[in-house]
mmCIF file of C-alpha atoms in Angstrom:
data_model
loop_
_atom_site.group_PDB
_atom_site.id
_atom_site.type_symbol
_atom_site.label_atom_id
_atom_site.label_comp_id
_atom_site.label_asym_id
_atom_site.label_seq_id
_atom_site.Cartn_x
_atom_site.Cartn_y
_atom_site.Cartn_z
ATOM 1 C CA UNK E 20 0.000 0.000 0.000
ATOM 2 C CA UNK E 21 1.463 3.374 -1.475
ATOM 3 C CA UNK E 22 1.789 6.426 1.168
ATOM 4 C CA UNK E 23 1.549 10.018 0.449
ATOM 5 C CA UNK E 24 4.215 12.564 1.927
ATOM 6 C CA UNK E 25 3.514 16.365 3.351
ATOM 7 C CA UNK E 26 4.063 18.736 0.449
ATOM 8 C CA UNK E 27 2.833 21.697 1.449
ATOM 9 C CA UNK E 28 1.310 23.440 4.992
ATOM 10 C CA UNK E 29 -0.133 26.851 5.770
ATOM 11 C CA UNK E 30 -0.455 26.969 9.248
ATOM 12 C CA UNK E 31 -3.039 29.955 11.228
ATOM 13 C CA UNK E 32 -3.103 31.522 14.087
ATOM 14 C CA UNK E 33 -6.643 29.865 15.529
ATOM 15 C CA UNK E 34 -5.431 25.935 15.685
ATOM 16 C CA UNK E 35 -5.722 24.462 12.212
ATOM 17 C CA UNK E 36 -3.856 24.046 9.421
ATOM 18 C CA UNK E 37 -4.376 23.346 5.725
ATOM 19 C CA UNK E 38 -1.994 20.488 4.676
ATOM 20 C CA UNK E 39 -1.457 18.738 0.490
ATOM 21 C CA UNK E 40 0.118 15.531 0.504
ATOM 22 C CA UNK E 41 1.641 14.468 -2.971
ATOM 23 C CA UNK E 42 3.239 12.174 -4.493
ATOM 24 C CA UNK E 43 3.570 10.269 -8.301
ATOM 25 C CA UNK E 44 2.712 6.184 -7.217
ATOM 26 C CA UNK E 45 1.467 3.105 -8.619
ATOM 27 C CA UNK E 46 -1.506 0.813 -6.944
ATOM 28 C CA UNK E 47 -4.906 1.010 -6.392
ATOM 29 C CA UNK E 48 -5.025 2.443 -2.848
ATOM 30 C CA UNK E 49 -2.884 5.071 -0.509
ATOM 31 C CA UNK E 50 -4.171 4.822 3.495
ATOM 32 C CA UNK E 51 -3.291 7.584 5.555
ATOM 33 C CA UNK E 52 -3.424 8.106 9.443
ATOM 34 C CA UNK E 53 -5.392 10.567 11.423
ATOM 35 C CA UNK E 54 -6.018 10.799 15.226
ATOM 36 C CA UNK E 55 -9.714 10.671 16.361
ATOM 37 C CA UNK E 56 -9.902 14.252 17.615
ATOM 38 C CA UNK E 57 -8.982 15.081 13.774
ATOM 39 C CA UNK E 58 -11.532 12.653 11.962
ATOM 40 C CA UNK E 59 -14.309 15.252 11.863
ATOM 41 C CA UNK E 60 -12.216 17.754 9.859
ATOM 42 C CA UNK E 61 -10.988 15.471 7.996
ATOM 43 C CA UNK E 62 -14.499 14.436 6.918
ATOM 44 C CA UNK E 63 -15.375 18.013 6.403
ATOM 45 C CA UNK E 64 -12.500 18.825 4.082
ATOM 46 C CA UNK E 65 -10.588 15.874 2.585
ATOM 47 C CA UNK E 66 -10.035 15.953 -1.322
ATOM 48 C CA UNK E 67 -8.870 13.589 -3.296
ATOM 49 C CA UNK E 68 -7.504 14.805 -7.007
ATOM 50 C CA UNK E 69 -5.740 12.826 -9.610
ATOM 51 C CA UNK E 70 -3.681 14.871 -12.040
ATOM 52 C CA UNK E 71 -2.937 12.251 -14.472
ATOM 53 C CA UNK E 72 -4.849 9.768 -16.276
ATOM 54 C CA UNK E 73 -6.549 7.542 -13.058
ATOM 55 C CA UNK E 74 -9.215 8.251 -11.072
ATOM 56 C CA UNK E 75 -10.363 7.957 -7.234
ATOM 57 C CA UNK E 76 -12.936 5.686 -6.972
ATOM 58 C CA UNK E 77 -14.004 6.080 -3.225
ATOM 59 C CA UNK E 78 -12.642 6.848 0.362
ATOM 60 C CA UNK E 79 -13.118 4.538 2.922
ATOM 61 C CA UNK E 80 -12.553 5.172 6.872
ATOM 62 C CA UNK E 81 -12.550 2.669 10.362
ATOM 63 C CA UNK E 82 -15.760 2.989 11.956
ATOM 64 C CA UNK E 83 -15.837 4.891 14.970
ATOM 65 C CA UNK E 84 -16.454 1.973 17.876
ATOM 66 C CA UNK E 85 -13.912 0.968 20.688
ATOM 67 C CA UNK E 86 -12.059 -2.230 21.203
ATOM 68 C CA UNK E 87 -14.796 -3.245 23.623
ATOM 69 C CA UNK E 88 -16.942 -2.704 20.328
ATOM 70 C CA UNK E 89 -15.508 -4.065 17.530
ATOM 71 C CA UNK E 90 -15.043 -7.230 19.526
ATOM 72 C CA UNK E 91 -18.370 -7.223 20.681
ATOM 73 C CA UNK E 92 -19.155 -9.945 18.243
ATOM 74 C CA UNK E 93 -15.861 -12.174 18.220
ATOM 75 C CA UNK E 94 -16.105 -15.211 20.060
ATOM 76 C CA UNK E 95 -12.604 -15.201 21.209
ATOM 77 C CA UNK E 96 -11.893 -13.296 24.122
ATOM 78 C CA UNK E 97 -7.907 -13.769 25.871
ATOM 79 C CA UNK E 98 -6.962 -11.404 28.822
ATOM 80 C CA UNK E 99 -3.428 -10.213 29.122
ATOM 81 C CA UNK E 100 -2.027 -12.681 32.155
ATOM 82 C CA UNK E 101 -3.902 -16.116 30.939
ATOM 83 C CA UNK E 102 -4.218 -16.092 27.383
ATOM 84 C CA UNK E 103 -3.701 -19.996 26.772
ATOM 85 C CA UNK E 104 -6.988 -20.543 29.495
ATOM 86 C CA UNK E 105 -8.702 -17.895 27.755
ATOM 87 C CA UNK E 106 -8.575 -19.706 24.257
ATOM 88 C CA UNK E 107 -9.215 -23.113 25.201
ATOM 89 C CA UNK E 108 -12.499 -21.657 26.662
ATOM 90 C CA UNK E 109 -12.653 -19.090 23.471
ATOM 91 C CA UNK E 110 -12.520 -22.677 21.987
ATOM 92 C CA UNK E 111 -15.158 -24.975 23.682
ATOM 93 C CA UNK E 112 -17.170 -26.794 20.894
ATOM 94 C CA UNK E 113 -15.023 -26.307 17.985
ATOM 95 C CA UNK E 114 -13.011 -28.450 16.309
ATOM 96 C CA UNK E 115 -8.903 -28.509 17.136
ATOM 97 C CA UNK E 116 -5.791 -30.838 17.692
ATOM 98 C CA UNK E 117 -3.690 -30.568 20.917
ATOM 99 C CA UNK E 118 -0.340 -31.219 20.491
ATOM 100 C CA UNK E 119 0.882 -32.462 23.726
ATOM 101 C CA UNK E 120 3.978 -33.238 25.049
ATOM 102 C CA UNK E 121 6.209 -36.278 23.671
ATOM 103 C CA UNK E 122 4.776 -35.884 20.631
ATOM 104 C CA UNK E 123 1.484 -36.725 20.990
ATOM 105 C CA UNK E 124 -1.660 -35.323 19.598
ATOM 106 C CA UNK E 125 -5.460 -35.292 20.345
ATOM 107 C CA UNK E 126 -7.946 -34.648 17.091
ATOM 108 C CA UNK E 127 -11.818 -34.028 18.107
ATOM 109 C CA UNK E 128 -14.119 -30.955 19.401
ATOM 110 C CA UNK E 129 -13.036 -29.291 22.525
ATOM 111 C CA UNK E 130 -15.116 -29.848 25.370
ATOM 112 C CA UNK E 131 -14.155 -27.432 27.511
ATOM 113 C CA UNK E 132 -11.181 -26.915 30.598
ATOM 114 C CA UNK E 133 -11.944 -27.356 34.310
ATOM 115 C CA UNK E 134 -9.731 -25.305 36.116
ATOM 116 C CA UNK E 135 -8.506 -26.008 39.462
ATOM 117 C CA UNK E 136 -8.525 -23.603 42.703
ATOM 118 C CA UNK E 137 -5.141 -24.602 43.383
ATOM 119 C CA UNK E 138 -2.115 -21.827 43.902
ATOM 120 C CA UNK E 139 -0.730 -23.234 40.590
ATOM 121 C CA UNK E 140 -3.736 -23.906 38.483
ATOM 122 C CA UNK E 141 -2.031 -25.135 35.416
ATOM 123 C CA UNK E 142 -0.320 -27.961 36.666
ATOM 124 C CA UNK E 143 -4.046 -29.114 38.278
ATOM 125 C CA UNK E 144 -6.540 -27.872 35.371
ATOM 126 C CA UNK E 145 -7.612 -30.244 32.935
ATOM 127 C CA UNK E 146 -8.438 -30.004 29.192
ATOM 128 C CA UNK E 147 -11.357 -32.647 27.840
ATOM 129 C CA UNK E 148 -11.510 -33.951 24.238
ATOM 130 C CA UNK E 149 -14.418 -35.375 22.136
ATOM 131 C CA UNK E 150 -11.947 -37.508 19.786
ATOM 132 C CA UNK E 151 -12.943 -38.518 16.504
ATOM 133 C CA UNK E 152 -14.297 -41.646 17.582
ATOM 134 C CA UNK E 153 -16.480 -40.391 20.221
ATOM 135 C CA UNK E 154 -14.212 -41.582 22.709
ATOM 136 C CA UNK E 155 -13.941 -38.634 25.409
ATOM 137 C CA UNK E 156 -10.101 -38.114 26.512
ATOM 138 C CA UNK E 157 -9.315 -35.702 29.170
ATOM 139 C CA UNK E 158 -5.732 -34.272 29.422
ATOM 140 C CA UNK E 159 -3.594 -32.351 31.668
ATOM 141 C CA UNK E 160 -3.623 -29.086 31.057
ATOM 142 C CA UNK E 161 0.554 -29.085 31.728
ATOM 143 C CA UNK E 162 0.659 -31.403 28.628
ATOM 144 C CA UNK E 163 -0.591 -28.715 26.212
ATOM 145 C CA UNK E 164 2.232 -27.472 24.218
ATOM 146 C CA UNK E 165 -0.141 -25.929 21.571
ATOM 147 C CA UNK E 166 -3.813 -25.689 20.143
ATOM 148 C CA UNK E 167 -3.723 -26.178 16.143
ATOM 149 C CA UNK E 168 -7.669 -24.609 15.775
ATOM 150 C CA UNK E 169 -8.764 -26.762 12.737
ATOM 151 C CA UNK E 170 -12.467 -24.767 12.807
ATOM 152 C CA UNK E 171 -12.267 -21.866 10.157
ATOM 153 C CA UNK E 172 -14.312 -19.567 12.026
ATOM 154 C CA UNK E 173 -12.275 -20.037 15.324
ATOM 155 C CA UNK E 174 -9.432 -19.638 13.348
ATOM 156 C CA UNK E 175 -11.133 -16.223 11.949
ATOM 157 C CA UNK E 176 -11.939 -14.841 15.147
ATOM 158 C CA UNK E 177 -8.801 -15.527 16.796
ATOM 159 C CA UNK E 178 -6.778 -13.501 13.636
ATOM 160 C CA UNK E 179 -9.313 -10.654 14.532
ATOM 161 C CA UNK E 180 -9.289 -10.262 17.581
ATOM 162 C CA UNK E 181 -5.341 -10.447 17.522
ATOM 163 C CA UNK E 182 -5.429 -7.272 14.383
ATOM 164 C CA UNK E 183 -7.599 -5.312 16.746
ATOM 165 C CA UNK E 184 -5.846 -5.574 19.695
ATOM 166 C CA UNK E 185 -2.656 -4.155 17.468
ATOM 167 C CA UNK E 186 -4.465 -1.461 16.270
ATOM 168 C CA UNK E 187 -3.605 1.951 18.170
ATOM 169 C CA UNK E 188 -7.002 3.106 19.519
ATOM 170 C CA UNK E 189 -6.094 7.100 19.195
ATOM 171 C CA UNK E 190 -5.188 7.029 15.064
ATOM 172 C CA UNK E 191 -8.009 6.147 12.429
ATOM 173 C CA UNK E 192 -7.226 4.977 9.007
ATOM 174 C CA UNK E 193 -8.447 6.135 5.848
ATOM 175 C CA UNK E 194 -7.944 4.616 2.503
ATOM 176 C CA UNK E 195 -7.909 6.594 -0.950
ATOM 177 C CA UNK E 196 -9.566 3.762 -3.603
ATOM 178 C CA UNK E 197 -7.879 4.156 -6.874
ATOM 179 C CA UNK E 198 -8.135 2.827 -10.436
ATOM 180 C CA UNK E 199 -5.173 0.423 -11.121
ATOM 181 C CA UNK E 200 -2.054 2.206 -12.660
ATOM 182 C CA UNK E 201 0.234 5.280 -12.286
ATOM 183 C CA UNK E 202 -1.404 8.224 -10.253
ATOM 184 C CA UNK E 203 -0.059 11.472 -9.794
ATOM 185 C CA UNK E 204 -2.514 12.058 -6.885
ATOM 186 C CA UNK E 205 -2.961 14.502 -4.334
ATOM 187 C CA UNK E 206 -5.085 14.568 -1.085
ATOM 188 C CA UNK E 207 -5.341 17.634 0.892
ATOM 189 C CA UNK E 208 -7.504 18.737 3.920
ATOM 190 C CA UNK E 209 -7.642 21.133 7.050
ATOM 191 C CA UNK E 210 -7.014 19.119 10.108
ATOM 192 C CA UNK E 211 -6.508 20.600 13.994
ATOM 193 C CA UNK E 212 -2.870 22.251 14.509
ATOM 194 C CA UNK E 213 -0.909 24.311 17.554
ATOM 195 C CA UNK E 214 -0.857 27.878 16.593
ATOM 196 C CA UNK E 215 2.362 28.950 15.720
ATOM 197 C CA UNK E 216 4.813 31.713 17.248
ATOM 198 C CA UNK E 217 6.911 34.485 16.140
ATOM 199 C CA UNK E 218 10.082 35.214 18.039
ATOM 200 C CA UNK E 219 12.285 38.380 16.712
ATOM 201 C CA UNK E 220 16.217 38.719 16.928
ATOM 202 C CA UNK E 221 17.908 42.130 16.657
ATOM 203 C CA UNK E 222 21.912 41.471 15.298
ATOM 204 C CA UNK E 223 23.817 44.640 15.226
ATOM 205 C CA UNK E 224 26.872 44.209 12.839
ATOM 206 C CA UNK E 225 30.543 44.850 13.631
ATOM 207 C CA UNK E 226 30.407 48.804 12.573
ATOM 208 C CA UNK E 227 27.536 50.061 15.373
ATOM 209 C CA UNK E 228 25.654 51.202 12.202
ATOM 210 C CA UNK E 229 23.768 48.528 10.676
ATOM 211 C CA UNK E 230 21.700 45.806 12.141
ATOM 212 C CA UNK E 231 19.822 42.393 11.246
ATOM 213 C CA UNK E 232 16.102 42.300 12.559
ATOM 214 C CA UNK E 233 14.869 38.255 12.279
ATOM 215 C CA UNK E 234 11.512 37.243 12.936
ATOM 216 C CA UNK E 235 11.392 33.483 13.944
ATOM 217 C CA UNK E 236 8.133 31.278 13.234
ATOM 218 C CA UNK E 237 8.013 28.671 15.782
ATOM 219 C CA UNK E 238 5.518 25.859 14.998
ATOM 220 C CA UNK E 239 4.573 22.122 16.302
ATOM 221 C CA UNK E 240 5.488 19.031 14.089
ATOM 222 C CA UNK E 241 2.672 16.997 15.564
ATOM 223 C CA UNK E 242 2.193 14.571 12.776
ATOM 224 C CA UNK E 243 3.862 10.892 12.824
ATOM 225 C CA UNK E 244 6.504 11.779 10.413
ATOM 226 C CA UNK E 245 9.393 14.081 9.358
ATOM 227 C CA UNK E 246 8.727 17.483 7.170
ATOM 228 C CA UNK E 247 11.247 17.405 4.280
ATOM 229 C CA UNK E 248 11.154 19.121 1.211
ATOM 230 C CA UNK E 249 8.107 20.940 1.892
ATOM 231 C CA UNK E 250 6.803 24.773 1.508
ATOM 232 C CA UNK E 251 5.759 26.351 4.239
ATOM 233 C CA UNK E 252 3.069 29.312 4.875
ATOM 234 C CA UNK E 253 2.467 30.952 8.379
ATOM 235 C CA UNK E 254 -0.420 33.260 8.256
ATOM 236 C CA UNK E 255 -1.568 35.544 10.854
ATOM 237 C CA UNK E 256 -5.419 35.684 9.681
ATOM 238 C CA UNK E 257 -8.021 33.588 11.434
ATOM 239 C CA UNK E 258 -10.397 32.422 8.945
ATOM 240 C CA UNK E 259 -13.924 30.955 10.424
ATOM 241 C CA UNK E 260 -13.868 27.578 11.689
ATOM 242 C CA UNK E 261 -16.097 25.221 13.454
ATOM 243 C CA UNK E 262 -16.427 21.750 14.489
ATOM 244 C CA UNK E 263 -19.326 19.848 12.655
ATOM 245 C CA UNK E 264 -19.416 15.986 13.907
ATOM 246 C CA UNK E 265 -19.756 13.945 10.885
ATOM 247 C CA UNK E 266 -17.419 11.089 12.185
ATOM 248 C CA UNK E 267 -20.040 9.854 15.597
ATOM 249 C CA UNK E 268 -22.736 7.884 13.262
ATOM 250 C CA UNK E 269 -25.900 9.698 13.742
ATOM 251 C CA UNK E 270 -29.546 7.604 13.202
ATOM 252 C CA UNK E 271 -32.889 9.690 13.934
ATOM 253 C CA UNK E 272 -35.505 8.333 16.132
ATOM 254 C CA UNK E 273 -38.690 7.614 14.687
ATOM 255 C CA UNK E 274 -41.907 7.365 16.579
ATOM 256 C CA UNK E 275 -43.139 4.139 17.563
ATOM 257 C CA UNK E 276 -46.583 3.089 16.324
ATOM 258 C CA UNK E 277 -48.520 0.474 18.227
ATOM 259 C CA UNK E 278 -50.987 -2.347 16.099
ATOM 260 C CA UNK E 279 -54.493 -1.228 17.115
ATOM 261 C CA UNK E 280 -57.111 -3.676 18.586
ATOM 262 C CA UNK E 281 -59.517 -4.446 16.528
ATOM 263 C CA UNK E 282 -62.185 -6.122 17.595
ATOM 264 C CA UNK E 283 -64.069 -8.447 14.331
ATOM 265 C CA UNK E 284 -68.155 -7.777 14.314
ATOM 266 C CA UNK E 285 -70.302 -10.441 15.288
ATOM 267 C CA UNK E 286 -73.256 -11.875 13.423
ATOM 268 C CA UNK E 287 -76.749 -10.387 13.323
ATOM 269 C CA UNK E 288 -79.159 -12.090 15.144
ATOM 270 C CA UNK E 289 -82.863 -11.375 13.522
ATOM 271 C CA UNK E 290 -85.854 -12.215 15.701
ATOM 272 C CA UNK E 291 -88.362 -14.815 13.726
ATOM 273 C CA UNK E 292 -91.534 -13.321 11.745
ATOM 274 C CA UNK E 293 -95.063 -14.521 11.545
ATOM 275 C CA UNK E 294 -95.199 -16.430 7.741
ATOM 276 C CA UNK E 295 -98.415 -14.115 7.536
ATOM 277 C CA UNK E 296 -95.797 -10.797 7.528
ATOM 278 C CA UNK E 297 -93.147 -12.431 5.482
ATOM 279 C CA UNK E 298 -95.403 -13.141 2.296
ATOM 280 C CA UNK E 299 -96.422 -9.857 1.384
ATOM 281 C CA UNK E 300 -93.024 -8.241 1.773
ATOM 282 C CA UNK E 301 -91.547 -11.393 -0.231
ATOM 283 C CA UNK E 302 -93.933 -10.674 -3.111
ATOM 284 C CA UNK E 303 -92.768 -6.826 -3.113
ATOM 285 C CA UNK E 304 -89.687 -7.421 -3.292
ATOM 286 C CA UNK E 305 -90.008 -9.867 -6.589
ATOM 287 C CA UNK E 306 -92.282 -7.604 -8.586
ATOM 288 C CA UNK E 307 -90.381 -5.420 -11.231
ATOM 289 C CA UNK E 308 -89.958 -1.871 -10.789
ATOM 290 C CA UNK E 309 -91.880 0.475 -12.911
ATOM 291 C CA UNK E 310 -90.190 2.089 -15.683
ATOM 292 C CA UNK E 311 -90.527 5.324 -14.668
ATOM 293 C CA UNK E 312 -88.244 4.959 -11.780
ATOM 294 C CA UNK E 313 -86.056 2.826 -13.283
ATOM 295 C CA UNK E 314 -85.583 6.104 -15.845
ATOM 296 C CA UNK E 315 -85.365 8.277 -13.325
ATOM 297 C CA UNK E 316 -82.527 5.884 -11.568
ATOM 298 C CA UNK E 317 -80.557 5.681 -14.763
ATOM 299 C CA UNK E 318 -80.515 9.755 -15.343
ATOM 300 C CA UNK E 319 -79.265 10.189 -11.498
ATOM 301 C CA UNK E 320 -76.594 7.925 -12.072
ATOM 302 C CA UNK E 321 -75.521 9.809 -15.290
ATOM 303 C CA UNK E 322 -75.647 12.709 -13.226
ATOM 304 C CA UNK E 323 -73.877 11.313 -10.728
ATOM 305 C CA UNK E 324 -71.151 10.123 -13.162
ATOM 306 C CA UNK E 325 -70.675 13.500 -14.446
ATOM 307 C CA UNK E 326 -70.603 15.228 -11.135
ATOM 308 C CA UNK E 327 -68.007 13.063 -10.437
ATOM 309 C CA UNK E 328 -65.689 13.821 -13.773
ATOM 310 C CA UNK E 329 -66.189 17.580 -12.759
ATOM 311 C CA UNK E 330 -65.143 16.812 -9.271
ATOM 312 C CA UNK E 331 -61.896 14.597 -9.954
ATOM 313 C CA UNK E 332 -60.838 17.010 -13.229
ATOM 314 C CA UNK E 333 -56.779 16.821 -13.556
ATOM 315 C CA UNK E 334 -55.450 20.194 -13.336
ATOM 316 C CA UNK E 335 -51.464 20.538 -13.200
ATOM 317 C CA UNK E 336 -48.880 23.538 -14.488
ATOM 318 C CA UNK E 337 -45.313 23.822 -13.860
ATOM 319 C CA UNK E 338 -42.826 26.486 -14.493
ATOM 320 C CA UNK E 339 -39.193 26.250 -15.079
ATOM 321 C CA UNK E 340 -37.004 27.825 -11.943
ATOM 322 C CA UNK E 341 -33.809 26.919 -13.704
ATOM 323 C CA UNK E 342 -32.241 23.842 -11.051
ATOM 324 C CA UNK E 343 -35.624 22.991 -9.700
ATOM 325 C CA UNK E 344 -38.952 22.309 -11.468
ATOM 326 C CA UNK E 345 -42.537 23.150 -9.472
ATOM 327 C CA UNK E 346 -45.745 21.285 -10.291
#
């Protein structure tokens, strides 16, 4: 992975600085390192511009979590004093193969380590094995010369938890994604800086009638690296600045809606009518309508229809505000 060198800083007076790193390299991505107080400038003004014929296809960053986060999820877990105990309990139900001492090895799915109260607990614990066989061996846990972890997502874990415990909680990487080739790319950005100082000097020279007046900028190198080759620009202006968190990931809260009860109707219960009541309305309600109603029901549904049309007419303009477009 290519790296990018200072080229360029202008310093201010109110604690940032602007700073270009560039360089002409070859690959398809450039990481550089930032501390987490810095990541929110950084977000605010990092660009990324290749001069010759590649391009930059994307920026990516860590997340911002702790340790305690990242390994939330991994199922290995070792403390600093008893890291061998921790694993082979990291380990219980997977698949591994103890190599023990004299040369002897035990292939099956760890069971799991009881550990003993004594004042030396590894020469008491033992280690239980579910062989291949389904024979169960248990082993002294002073036998264990090593654990060969033959399940891939043991194996997985254990490599991750390992890379984040390297990885120096103050500093945040970000990687520039590039097309493969030659780049002549720069990346510049205004990141938090110590304000710098001006110290004068006032030589008088050997004849009492001339003298040398120096000014003297003082500034901080905080960054991980040395400054060579580089222009320099201390300015006494104090442009506005502000801190806008974009880094801390940021999800709205929407309100919470409930399911209503609903509560299904129940049938209709009609009391029983004398037969003598029933006929008559049965026979009214067979006989055909006369045709004058039915006329008159046809015209109010017309009317009806049209009322309708009127109602639900589709009536849209726009106008052309030059970006944006108004219905």
């Amino acid at each position: 992975m290519s790296t990018l060198p200072i080229t360029h800083m202008t310093l201010y007076k109110h604690g940032v600085g602007f700073f270009e790193r560039r360089a002409t390299i070859s690959g398809e991505e450039v990481a550089l390192s930032f501390r987490v107080e810095e990541m929110n400038d950084i977000l605010k003004s990092l660009t990324a511009v290749d001069y010759s014929n590649g391009q930059v296809l994307g920026i990516d960053y860590a997340t911002p979590q702790s340790r305690e986060e990242q390994l939330a999820g991994c199922s290995i877990a070792l403390d600093g004093r008893r890291s061998l105990r921790d694993l082979l309990i990291s380990l219980r139900g997977r698949a591994v193969k103890l190599l023990l001492d004299q040369e002897e090895t035990a292939v099956g799915i760890l069971i799991g380590l009881d550990e003993s109260d004594h004042s030396r607990p590894i020469t008491k614990s033992l280690v239980s094995v579910l062989l291949d066989g389904g024979e169960t061996m248990v082993y002294p846990l002073k036998r264990v010369r090593g654990v060969d972890i033959l399940d891939e997502r043991g194996a997985a874990d254990l490599r991750f938890f390992l890379q984040v415990s390297l990885a120096q909680e103050n500093y945040r990487q970000v990687t520039v994604r590039l097309t493969p080739g030659e780049h002549d790319l720069s990346v510049s950005y205004i990141a938090p800086a110590p304000t710098w100082r001006v110290s004068y000097r006032f030589v008088t020279m050997g004849d009492g009638e001339r003298g040398l007046l120096q000014g003297w900028g003082i500034f901080d190198n905080r960054l991980e690296e040395e400054l060579t080759n580089i222009s320099l620009s201390l300015t006494a202006g104090m442009p506005i600045s502000f801190i806008y968190d974009l880094y801390t990931p940021f999800t709205p809260e929407r309100p919470f809606i409930q399911e209503e009860s609903r509560t299904v109707a129940a049938p209709v219960d009609f009391a029983a009518a004398p037969i003598d009541e029933v006929a008559p309305m049965m026979r009214a309600m067979a006989a055909p309508p006369s045709p004058a109603p039915m006329a008159r029901a046809k015209r109010s549904r017309k009317m009806n229809a049209a009322a309708m049309e009127r109602s639900t007419a589709v009536s849209i303009t726009s106008s052309d505000l030059g970006e944006l477009f108004q219905y």
